[in-house]
mmCIF file of C-alpha atoms in Angstrom:
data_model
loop_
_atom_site.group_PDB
_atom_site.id
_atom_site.type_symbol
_atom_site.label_atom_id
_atom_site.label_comp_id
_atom_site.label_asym_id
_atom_site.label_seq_id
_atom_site.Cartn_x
_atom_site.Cartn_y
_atom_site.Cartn_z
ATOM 1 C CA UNK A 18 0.000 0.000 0.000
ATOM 2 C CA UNK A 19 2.574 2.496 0.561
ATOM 3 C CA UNK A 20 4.176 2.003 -2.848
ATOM 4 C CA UNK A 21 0.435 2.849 -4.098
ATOM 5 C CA UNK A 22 0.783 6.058 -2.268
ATOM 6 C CA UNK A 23 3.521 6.859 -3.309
ATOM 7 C CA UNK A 24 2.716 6.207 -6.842
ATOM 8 C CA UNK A 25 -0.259 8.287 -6.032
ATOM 9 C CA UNK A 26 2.361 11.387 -4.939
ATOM 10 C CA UNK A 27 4.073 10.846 -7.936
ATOM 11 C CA UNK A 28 1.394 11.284 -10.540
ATOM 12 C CA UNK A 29 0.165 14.350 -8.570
ATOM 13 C CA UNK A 30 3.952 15.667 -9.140
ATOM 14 C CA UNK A 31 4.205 14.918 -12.921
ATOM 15 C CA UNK A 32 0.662 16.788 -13.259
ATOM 16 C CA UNK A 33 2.012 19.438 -11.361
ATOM 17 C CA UNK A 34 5.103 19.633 -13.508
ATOM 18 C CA UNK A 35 3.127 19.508 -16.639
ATOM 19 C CA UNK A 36 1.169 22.314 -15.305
ATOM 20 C CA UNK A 37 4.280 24.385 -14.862
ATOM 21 C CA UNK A 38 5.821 23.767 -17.990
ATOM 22 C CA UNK A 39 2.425 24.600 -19.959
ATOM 23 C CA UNK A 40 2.457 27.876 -18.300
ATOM 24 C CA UNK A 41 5.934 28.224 -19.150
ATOM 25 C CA UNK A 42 4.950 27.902 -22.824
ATOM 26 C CA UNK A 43 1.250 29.208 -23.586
ATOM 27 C CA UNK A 44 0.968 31.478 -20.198
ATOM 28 C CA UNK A 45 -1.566 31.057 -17.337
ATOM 29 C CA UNK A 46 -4.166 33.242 -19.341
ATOM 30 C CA UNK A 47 -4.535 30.299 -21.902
ATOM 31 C CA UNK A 48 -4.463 27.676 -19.163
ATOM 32 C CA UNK A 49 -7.298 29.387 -17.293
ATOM 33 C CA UNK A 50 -9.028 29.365 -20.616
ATOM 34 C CA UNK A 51 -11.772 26.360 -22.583
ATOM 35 C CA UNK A 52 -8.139 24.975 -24.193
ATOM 36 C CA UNK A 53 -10.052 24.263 -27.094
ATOM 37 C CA UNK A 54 -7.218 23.319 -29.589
ATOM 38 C CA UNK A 55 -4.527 24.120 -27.661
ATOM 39 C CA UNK A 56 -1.224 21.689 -28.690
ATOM 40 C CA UNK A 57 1.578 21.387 -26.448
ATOM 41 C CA UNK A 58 4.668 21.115 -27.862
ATOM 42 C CA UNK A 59 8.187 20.226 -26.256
ATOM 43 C CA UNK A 60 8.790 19.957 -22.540
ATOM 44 C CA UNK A 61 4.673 20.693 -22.038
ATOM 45 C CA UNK A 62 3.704 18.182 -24.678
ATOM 46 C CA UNK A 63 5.670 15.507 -23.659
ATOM 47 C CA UNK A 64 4.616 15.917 -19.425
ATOM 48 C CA UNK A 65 0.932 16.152 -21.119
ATOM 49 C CA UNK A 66 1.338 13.130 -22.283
ATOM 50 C CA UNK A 67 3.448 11.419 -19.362
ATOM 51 C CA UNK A 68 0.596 12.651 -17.202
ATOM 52 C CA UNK A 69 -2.015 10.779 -19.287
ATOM 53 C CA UNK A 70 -0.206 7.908 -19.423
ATOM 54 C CA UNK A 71 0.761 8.068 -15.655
ATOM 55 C CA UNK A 72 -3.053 8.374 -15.148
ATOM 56 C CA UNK A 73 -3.758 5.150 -16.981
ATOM 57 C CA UNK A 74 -0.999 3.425 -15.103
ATOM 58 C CA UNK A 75 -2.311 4.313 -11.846
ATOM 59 C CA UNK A 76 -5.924 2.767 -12.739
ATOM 60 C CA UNK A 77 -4.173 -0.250 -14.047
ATOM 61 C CA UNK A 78 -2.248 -0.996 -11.164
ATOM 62 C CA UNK A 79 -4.208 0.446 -8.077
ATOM 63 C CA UNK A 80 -7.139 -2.295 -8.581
ATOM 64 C CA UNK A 81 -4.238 -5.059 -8.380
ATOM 65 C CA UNK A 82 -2.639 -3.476 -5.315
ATOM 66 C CA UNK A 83 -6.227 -2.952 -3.359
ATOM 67 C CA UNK A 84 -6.952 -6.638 -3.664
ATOM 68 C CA UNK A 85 -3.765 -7.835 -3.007
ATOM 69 C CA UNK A 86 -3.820 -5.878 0.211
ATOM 70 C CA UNK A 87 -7.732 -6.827 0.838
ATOM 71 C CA UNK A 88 -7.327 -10.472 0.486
ATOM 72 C CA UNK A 89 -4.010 -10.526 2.675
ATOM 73 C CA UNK A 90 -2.226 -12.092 -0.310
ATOM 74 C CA UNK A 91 0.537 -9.338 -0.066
ATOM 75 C CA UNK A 92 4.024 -11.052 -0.437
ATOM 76 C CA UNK A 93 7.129 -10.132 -1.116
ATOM 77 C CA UNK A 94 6.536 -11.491 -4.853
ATOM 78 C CA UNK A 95 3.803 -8.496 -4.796
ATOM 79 C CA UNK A 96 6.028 -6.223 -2.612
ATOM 80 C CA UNK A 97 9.267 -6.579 -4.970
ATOM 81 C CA UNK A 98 6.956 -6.226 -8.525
ATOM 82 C CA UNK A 99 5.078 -3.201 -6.921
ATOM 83 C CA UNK A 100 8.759 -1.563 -6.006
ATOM 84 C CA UNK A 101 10.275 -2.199 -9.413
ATOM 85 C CA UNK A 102 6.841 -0.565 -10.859
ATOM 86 C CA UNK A 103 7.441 2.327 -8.647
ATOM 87 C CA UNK A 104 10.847 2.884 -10.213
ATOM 88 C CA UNK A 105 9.917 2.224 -13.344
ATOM 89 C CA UNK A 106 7.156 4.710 -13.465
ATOM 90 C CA UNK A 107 9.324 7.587 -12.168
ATOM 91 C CA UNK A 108 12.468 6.177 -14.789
ATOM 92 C CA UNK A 109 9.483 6.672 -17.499
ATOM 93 C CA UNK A 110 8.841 10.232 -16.710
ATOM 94 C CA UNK A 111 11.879 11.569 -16.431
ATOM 95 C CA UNK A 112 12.994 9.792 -19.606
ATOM 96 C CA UNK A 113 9.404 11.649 -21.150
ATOM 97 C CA UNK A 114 10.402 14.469 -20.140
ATOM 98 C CA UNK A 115 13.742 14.242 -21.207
ATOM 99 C CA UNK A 116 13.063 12.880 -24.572
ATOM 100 C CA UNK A 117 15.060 9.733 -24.440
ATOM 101 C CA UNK A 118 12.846 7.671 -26.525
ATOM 102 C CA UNK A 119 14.501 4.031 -25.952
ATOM 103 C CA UNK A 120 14.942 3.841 -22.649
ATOM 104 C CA UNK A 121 11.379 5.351 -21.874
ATOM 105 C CA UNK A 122 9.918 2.493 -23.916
ATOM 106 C CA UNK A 123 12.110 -0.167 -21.705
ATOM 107 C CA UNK A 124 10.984 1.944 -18.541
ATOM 108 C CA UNK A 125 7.405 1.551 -19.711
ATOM 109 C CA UNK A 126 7.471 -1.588 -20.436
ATOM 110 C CA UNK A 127 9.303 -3.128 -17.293
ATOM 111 C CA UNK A 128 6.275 -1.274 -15.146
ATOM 112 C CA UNK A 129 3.347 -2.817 -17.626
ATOM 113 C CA UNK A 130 5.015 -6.365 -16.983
ATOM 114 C CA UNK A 131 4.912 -5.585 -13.095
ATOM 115 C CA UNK A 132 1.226 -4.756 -13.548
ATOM 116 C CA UNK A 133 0.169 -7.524 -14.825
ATOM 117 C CA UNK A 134 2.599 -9.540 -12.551
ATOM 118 C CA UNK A 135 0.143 -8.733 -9.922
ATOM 119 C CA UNK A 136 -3.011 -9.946 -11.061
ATOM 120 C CA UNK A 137 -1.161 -12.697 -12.100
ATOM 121 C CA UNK A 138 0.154 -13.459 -8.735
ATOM 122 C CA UNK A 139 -3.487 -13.073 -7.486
ATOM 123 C CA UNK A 140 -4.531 -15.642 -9.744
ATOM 124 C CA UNK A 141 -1.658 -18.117 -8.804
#
């Protein structure tokens, strides 16, 4: 549970960040406006779209993490895969943000297998 939380933090910092670097680019004027068509390019873009995909993530893994917890299955199978997701997820966003295209994928990837890890691990 406390790697969900933290998890949890995270995402709330890579929205915050994305918020930042949007107003860094368009100004808070167009923020605090209906957005309608408003692309983000560079830095902004890419945290837009870590953001999203941190989003997704978090729904993805928080169901696996609740039951796991609930049904007192937690193990250190479930403890190690949730840690490694953890640092994946943060790896994945600052490679986003970055631009490093490769090593994001691999960072992506790494916490998607952890995911599904732990319904597997439910199931077993």
């Amino acid at each position: 549970m406390l790697y969900l939380a933290l998890y949890g933090l995270t995402v709330i910092v890579v929205i915050l960040l994305q918020v930042l670097a949007a107003v860094q680019q368009v100004g808070l004027t167009t923020l605090v406006g209906n957005r309608e068509g408003l692309v983000l390019t560079g830095l902004a873009g890419r945290m837009e779209r870590a953001a999203n995909n941190s989003l997704l993530a978090l729904a993805l893994v928080a169901p696996a993490v609740l039951i796991t917890h609930l049904s007192d299955a937690a193990d250190d199978l479930a403890d190690q895969l949730m840690l490694t997701f953890l640092l994946s997820r943060i790896a994945y966003v600052a490679l986003y943000a970055l631009g490093i295209v490769w090593f994001r994928t691999v960072a992506w990837i790494i916490a998607f297998v952890c995911t599904a890890l732990l319904y597997v691990d439910l199931i077993l």
